[in-house]
Coordinates of C-alpha atoms and ligand atoms in Angstrom, one line a residue:
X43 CA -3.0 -28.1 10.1
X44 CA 0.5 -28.3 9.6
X45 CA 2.7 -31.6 11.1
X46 CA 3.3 -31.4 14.6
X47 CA 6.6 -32.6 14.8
X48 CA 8.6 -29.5 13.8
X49 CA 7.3 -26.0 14.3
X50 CA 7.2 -23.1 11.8
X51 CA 6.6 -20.3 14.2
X52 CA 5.9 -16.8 13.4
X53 CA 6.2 -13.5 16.1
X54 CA 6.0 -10.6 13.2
X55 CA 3.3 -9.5 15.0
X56 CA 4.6 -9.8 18.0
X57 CA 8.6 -9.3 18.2
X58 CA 8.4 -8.6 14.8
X59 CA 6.7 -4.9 15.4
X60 CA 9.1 -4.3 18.0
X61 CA 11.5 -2.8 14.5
X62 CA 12.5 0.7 15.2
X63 CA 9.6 3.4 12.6
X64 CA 7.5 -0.1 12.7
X65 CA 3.8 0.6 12.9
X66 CA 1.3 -2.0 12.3
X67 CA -2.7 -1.5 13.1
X68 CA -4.8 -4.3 13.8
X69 CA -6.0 -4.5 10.4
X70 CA -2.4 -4.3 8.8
X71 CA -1.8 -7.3 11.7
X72 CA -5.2 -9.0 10.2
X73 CA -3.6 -8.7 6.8
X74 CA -0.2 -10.0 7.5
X75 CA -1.4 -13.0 9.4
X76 CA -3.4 -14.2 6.4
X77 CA -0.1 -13.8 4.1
X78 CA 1.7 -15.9 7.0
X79 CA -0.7 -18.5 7.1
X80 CA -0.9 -18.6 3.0
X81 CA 3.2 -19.3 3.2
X82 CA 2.1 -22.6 5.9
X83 CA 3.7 -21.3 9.1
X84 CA 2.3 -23.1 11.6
X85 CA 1.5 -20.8 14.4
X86 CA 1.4 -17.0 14.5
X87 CA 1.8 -15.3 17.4
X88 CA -0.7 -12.9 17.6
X89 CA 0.8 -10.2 20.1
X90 CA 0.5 -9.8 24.1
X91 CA -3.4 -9.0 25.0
X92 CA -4.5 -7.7 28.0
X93 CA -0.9 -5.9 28.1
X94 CA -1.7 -3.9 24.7
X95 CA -5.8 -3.0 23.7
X96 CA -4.6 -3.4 20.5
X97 CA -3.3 -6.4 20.5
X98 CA -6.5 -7.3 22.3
X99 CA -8.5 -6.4 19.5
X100 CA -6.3 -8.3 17.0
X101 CA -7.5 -11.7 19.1
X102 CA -11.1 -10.4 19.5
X103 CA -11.3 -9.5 15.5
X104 CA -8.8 -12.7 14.6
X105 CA -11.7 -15.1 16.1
X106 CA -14.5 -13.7 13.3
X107 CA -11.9 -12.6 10.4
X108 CA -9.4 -14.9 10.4
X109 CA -10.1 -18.3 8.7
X110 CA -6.8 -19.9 9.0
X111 CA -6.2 -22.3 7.2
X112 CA -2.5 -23.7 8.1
X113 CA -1.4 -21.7 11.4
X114 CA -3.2 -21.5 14.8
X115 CA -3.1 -18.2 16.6
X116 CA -0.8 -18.1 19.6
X117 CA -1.3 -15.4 22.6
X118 CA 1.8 -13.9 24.2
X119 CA 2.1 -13.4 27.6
X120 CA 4.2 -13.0 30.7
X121 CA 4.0 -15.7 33.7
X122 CA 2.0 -14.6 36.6
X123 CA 3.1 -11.9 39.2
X124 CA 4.7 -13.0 41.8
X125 CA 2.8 -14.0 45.3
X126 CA -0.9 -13.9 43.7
X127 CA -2.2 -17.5 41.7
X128 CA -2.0 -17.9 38.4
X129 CA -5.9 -18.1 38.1
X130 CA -6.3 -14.6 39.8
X131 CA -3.9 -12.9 37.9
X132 CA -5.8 -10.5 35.3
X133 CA -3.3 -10.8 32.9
X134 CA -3.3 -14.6 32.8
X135 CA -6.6 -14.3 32.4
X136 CA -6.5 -12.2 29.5
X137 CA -4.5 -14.9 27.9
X138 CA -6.9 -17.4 28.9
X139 CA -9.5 -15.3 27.1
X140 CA -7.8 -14.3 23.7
X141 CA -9.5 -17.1 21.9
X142 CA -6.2 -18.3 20.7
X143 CA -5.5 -22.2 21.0
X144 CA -1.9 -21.2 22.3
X145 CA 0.0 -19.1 24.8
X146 CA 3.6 -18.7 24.5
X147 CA 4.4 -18.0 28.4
X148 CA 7.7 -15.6 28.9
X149 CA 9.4 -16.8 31.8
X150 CA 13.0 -15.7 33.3
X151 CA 15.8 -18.4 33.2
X152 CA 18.8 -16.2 34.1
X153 CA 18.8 -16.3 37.7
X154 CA 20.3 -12.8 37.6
X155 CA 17.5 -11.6 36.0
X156 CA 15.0 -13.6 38.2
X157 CA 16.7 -10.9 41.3
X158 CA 17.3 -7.9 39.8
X159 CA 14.8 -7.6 37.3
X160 CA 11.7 -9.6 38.7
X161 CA 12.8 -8.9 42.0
X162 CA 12.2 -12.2 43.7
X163 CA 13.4 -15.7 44.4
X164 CA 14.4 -18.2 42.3
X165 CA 12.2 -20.4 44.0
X166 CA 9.2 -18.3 43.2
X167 CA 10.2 -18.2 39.6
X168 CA 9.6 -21.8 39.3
X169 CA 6.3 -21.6 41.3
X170 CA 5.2 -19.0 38.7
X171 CA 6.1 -20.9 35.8
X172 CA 4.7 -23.9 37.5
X173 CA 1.4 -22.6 38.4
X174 CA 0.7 -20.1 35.0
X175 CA 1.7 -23.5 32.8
X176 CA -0.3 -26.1 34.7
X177 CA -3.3 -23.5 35.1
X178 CA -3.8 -22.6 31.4
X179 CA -3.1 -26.2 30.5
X180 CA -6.4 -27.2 33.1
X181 CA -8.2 -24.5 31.0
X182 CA -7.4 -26.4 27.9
X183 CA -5.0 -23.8 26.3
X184 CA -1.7 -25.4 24.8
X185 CA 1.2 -24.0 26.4
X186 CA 4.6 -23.1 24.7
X187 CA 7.5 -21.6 27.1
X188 CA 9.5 -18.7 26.0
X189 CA 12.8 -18.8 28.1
X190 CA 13.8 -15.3 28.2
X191 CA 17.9 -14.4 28.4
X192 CA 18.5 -18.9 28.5
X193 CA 22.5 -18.6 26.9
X194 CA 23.2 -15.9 29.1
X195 CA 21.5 -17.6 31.9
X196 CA 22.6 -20.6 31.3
X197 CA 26.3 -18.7 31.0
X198 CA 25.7 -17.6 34.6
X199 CA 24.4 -20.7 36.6
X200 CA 23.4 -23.9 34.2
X201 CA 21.9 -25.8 36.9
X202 CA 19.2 -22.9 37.3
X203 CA 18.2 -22.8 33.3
X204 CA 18.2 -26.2 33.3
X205 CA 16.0 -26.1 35.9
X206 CA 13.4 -23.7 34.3
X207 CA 13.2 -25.9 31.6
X208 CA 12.4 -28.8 33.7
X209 CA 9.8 -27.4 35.8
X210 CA 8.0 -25.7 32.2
X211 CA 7.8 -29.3 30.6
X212 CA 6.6 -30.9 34.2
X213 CA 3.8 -28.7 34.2
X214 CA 2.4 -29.0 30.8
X215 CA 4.8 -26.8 28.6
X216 CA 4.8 -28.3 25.0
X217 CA 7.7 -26.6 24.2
X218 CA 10.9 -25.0 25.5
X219 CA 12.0 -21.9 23.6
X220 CA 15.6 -21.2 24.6
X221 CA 15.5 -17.1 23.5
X222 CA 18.6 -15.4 22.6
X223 CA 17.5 -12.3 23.9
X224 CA 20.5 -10.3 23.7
X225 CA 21.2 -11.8 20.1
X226 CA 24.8 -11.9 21.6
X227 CA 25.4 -15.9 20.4
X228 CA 27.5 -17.2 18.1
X229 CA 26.4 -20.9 16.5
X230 CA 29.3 -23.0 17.9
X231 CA 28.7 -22.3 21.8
X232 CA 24.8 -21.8 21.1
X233 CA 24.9 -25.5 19.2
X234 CA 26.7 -27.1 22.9
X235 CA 24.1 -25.1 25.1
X236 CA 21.0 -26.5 23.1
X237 CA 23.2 -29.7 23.1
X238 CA 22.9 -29.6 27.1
X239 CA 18.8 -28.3 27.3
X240 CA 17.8 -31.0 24.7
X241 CA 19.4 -33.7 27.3
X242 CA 16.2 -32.8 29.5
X243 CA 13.9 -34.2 27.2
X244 CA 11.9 -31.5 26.9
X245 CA 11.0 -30.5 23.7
X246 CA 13.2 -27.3 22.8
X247 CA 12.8 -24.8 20.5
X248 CA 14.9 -21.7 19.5
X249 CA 14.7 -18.0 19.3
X250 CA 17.1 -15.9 17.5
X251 CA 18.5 -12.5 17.2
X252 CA 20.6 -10.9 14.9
X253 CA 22.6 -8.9 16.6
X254 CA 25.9 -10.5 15.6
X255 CA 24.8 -11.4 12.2
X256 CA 24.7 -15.0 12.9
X257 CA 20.6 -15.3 14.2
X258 CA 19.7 -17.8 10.7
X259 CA 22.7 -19.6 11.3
X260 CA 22.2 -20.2 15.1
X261 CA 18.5 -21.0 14.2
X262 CA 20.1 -24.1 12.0
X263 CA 23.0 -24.7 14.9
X264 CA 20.0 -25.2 17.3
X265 CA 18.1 -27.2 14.5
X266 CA 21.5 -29.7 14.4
X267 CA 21.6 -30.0 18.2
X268 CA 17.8 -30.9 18.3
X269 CA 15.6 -27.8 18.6
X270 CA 12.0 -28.8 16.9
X271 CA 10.9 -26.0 17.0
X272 CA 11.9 -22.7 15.0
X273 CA 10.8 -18.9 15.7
X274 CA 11.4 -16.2 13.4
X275 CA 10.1 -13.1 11.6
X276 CA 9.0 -12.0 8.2
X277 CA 11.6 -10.6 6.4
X278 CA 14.0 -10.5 9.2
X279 CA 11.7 -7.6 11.3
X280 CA 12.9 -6.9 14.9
X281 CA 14.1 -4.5 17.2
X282 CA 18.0 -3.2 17.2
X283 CA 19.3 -6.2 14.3
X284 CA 15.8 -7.8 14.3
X285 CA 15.0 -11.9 14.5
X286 CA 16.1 -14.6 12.9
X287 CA 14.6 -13.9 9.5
X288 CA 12.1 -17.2 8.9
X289 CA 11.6 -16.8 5.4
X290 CA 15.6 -18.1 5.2
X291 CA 15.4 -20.1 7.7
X292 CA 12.3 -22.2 6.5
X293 CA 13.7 -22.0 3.1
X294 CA 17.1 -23.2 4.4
X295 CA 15.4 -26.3 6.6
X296 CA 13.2 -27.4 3.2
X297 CA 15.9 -26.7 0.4
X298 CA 19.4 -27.5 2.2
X299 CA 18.2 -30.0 4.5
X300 CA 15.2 -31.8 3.4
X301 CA 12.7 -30.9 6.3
X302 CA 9.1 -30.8 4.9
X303 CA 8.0 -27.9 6.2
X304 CA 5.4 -25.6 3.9
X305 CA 3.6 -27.4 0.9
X306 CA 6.2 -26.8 -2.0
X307 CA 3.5 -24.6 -4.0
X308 CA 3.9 -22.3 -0.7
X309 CA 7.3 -21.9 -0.7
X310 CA 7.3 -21.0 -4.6
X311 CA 4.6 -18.5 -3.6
X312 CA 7.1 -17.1 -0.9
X313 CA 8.7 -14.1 -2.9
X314 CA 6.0 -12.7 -3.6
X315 CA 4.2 -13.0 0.3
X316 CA 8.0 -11.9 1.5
X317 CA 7.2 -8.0 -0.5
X318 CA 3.3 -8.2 -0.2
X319 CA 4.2 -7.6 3.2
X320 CA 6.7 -4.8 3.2
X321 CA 3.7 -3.0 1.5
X322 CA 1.8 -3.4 4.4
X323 CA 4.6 -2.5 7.0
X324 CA 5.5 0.7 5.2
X325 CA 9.2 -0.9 5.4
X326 CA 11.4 -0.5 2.2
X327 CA 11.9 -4.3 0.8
X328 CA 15.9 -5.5 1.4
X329 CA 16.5 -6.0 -2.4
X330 CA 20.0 -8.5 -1.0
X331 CA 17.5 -10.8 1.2
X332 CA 18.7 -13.9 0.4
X333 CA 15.7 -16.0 -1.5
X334 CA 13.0 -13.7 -1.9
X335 CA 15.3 -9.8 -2.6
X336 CA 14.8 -9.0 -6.3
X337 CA 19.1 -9.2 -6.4
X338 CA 19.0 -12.6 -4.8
X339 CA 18.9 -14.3 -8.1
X340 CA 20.6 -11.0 -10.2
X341 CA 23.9 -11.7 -11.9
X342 CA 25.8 -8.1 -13.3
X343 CA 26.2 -8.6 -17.2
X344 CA 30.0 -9.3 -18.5
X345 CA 31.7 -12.2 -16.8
X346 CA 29.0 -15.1 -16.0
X347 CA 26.5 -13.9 -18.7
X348 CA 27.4 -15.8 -21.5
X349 CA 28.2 -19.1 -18.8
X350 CA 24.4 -18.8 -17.6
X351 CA 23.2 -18.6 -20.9
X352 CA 25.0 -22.0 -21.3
X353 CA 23.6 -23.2 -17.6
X354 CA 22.1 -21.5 -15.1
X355 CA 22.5 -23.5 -12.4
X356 CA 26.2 -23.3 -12.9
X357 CA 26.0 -19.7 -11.1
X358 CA 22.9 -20.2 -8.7
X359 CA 22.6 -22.3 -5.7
X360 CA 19.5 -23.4 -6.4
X361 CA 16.8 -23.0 -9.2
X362 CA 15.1 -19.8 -7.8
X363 CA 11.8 -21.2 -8.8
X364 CA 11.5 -22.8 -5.7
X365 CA 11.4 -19.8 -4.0
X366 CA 9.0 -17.9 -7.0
X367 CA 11.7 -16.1 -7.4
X368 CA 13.6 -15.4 -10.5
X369 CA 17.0 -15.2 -12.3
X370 CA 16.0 -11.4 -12.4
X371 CA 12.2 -10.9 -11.3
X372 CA 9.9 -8.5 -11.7
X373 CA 7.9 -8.4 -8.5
X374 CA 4.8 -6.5 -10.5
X375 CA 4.9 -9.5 -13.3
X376 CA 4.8 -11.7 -10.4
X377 CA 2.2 -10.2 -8.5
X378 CA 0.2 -9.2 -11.0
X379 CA -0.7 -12.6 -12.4
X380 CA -1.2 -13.7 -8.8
X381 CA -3.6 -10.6 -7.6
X382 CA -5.4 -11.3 -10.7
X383 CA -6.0 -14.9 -10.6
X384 CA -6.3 -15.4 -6.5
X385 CA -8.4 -12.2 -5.8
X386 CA -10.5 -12.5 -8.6
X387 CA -11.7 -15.5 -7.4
X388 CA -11.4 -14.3 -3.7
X389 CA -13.9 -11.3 -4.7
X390 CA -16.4 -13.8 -6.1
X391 CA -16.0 -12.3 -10.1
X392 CA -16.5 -14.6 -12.6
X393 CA -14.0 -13.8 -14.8
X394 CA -13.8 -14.8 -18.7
X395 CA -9.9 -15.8 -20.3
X396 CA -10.5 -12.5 -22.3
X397 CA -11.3 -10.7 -18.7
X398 CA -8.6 -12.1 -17.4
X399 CA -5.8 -11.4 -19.9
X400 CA -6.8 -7.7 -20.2
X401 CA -7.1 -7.5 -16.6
X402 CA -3.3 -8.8 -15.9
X403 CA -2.0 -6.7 -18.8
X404 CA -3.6 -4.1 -16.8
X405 CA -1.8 -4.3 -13.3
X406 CA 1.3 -5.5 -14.9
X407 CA 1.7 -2.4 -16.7
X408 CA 0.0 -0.3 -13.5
X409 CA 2.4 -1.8 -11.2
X410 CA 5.5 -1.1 -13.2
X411 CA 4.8 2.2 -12.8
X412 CA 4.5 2.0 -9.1
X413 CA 1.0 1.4 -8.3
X414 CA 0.8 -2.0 -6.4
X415 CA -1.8 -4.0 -5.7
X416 CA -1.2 -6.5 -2.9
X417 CA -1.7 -3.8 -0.2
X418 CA -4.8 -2.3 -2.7
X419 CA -7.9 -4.4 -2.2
X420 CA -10.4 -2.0 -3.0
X421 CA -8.3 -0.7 -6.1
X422 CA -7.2 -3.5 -7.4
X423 CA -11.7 -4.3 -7.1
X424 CA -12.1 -1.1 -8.8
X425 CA -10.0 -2.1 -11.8
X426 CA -11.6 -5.6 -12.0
X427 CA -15.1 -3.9 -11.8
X428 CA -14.1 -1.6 -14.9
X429 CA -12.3 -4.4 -17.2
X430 CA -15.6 -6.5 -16.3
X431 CA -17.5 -3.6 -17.1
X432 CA -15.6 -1.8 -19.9
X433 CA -16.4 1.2 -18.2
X434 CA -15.0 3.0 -15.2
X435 CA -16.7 3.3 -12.3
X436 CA -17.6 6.5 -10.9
X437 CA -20.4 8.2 -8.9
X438 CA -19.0 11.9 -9.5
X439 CA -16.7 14.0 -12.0
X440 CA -13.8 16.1 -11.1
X441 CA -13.6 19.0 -12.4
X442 CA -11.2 20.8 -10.5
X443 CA -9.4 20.6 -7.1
X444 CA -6.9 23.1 -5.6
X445 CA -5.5 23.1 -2.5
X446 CA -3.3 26.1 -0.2
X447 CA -0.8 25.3 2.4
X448 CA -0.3 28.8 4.3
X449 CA 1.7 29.4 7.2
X450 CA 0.0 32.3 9.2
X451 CA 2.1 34.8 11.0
X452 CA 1.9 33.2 14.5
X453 CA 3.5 30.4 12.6
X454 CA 0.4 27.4 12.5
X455 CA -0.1 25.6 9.5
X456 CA -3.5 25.3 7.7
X457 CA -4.5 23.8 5.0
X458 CA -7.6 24.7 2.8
X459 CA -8.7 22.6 -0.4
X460 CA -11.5 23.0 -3.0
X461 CA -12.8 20.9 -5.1
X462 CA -15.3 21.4 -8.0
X463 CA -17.1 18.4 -9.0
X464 CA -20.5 16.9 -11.1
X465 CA -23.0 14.5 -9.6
X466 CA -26.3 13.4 -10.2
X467 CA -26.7 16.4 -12.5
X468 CA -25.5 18.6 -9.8
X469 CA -22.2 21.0 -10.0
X470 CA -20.9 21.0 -6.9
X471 CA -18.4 23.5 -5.3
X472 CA -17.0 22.8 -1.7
X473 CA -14.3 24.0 0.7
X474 CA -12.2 21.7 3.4
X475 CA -10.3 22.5 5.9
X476 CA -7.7 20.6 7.5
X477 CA -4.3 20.3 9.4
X478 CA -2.7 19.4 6.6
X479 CA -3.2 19.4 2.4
X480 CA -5.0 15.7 2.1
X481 CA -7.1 16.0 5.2
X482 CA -8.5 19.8 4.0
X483 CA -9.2 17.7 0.5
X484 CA -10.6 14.9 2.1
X485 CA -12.6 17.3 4.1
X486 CA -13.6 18.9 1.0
X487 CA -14.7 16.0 -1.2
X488 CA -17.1 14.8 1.5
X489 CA -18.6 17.9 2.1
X490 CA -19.1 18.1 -1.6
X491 CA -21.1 14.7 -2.0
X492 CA -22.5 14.4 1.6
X493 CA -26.3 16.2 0.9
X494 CA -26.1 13.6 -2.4
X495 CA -24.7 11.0 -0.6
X496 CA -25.4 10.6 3.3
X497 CA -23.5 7.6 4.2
X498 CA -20.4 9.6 3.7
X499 CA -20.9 10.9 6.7
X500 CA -20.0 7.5 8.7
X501 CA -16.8 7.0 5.8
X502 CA -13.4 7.7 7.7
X503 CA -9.6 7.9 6.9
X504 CA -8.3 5.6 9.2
X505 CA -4.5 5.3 7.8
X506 CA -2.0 6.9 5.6
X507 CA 1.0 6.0 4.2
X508 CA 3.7 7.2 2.0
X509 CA 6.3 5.3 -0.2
X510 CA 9.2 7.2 -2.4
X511 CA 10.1 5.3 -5.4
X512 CA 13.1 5.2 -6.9
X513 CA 12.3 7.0 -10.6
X514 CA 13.5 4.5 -13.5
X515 CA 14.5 5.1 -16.7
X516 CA 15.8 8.7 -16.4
X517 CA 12.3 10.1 -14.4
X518 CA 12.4 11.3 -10.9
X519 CA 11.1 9.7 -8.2
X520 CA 8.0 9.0 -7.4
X521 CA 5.5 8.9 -4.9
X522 CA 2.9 6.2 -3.5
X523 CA 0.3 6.8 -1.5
X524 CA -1.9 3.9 0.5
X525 CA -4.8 5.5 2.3
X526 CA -7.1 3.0 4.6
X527 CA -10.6 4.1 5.1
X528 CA -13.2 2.5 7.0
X529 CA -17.1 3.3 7.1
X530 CA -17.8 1.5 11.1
X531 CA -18.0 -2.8 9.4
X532 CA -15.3 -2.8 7.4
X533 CA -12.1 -1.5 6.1
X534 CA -10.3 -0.9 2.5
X535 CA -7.1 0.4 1.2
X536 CA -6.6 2.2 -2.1
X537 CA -3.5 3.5 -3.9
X538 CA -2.4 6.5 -5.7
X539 CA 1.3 7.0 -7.6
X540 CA 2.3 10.3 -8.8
X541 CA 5.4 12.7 -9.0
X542 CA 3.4 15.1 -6.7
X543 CA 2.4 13.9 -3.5
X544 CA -1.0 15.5 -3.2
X545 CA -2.1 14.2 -6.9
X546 CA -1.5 10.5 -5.2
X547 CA -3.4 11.0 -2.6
X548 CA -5.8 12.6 -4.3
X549 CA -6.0 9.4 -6.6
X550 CA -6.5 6.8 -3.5
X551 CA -8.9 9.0 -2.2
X552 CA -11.0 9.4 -4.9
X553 CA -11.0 5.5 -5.2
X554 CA -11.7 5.7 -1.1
X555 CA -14.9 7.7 -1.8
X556 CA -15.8 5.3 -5.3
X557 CA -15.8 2.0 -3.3
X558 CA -17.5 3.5 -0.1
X559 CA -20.1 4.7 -2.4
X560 CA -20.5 1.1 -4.2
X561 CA -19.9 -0.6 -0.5
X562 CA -23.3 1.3 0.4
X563 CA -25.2 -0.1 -2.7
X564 CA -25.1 2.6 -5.1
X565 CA -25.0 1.9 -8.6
X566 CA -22.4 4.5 -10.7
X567 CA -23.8 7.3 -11.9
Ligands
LIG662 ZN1 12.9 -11.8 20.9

């Protein structure tokens, strides 16, 4: 477990997916919480259960596959309702529930909010605070404090924020985190206000916004001023200008100012965890993020090129190894050498040098064509399988597939696919249809293997997503397709890249089908 004395806390999953065209499922949440705790972050908020069922889940499924080994798991939730006890309230209890060593309590400290908002006292603020703290505490559950709207608050009547934080840390709270809500702040005034909370002696944290561009640089005011405690999102992610982005920030706190935050071999991994997951949030990586975008480190030819040749370091601010990024990286390189050697090893292959070298040869040249791999278990299996196996694996041929998009008179879409395929001896010829082109083929392909294969039946597309890349080198661009599927214990994601849309998807869910078919025990054909 990470060092107690200064938190590295993470609410992707929880502010985070708040961003605006943001969509994460519980799996993709799974998923990014094992990146997060890879980087050394030392708790993860999980998300609010009992106020979302999926966030519920996440805490249910997090207790069975999630084997953190850095972060704990923190629960989100709102103090109790006013007027009822804390130990009655069913949403308090949900918290109590989640499995999850923390909660992170949202209380009002803006006594205008307290009235118009929460529509009560200010007395029975406090009282709530009080009892939801000091109840979950009893229950054993470590209890951070989220101070909702504190610099406006504390703008509006001091003595009252003040106050909030007081009665939080009397009852149990282990933390105070003083939450720029409206992301309004500006470092010097932010700096004097944590200044004033830290004079308490309660242990303060800080929760930025980026609304006037200035949320990593308030993070690092509060930090000066004595905040311990520092929360943030991957890459940035938030509603209206997102959080304080925490891969800067921790890389800001280790590199600039010598806090010891993430082991050192984290932080050089933290590139390539920053884009592993923008594959699973569908969200376009920011090629200018400072640290971990491919430009962070890019110098245009002409002016300093013949200087860096001389030395580097007399253009960069610091050696961008320490970040595993590079004076001009290729994330597939990058990624490549690390899907091969971690998941290898993850997926239990014993892999020989010769293996391995063909195998990273393999993705490297895959995903510089736009195939990617971190986001691609079961693909990135599949290709392991046939370098082990110097042969690829397949339960079924393809001979053919077509598929017709027709608008009818009335004006509904319907899509009809068939596909023409060999197994087990057998030529096969099925028809699918669907409300759109890769469900009628999906449709289609199952029908097609189901009397050979009866497990199919239980096999299911659970998500779907769709990346355009930028062409290179003169081509057009191109399309990536990552398609989920799930057969009722498990779930795996596969990837197709082509110019045409429907080719990529037919790729990932040809691979879907392949490593269903192998998950059920069947040997390739
Ligand atoms: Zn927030």
């Amino acid at each position: 477990m990470a060092d107690d004395r200064f938190h590295v806390y993470d609410t992707t999953l929880r502010d985070g997916a708040q961003q605006e065209g943001l969509n994460l499922t519980v799996a993709d949440k799974l998923v990014v919480a094992r990146q997060l705790d890879g980087l050394g972050v030392g708790f993860i908020e999980g998300g609010w259960p009992g106020a979302n069922p999926k966030d519920t889940e996440f805490f249910r499924r997090a207790q069975t596959e999630l084997d953190l080994k850095h972060a704990q798991l923190a629960a989100f939730g709102a103090t109790r309702r006013a007027g009822v006890k804390a130990a009655d309230d069913p949403l308090v209890a949900a918290l109590r529930e989640s499995g999850a060593p923390v909660v992170t309590l949202v209380a009002k400290s803006h006594d205008r909010h307290v009235e118009l908002a929460l529509r009560t006292t200010l007395q029975e603020n406090l009282a709530m605070i009080r009892d939801t703290v000091s109840h979950l505490r009893a229950e054993g559950q470590r209890v951070f404090l989220d101070a909702e709207h504190f610099f406006d608050g504390y703008r509006s009547n001091p003595a009252y924020a003040l106050e909030v934080i007081r009665t939080a840390a009397e009852a149990g709270a282990d933390v105070i985190a003083l939450c720029d809500t409206n992301g309004g702040m500006l470092p010097d005034e932010l700096a004097e206000i944590v200044h004033e909370a830290v004079q308490t002696s309660a242990r303060v944290g800080i929760h930025c916004h980026d609304d006037t561009g200035c949320a990593v640089a308030n993070t690092l005011a509060a930090v000066k001023a004595g905040a311990t405690h520092v929360q943030g999102c991957a890459n940035g992610y938030g509603e209206r200008s997102g959080n304080a982005n925490l891969f800067t920030v921790v890389a800001n706190l280790q590199l600039k100012r010598g806090f010891d935050l993430v082991p050192p071999t984290a932080l050089a991994d933290m590139t390539r965890v920053a884009h592993a997951i923008t594959e699973v949030t569908n969200v376009t990586p920011n090629s200018h993020a400072p640290y971990v975008g491919t430009s962070a480190f890019a110098h245009k030819a002409g002016l300093h090129a013949s200087a860096i040749k001389v030395d580097p370091n007399l253009y960069q601010h610091i050696d961008p190894a320490a970040v595993g990024n590079d004076m001009r990286m290729l994330v597939s390189d990058m990624a490549g050498r690390a899907s091969v050697e971690l998941k290898g090893r993850e997926l239990g292959y014993e892999l020989t040098p010769e293996n391995t070298k063909t195998l990273v040869a393999r993705v490297k040249d895959l995903e510089s064509r736009g195939f990617t791999f971190e986001a691609a278990d079961a693909s990135f299996e599949l290709l392991l399988r046939d370098t082990v196996h110097g042969e690829r694996t397949r339960h079924f041929e393809v001979e053919s597939w077509r598929v017709i998009v027709e608008r009818t008179k009335g004006g509904e879409l319907v899509s009809e696919a068939t596909v023409k395929l060999h197994a087990k001896g057998e030529r096969i010829v099925a028809t699918g249809e669907g409300n759109g082109p890769v469900n009628a083929l999906d449709k289609a392909v199952r029908l097609a293997l189901e009397k050979l294969y009866p497990e199919l039946a239980k096999l299911e597309l659970v998500d779907y997503k769709v990346r355009i890349l930028e062409g290179t080198h003169g081509t057009g661009a191109i399309t990536r397709v990552l398609i989920t599927s799930s057969d009722d214990r498990a779930e795996w994601a596969t990837v197709g890249v082509a110019e045409n849309i429907i080719e990529a998807s037919w790729q990932a869910l040809e691979q879907a089908v392949t490593y269903g078919l192998l998950r059920a025990g069947h040997k390739t054909a």
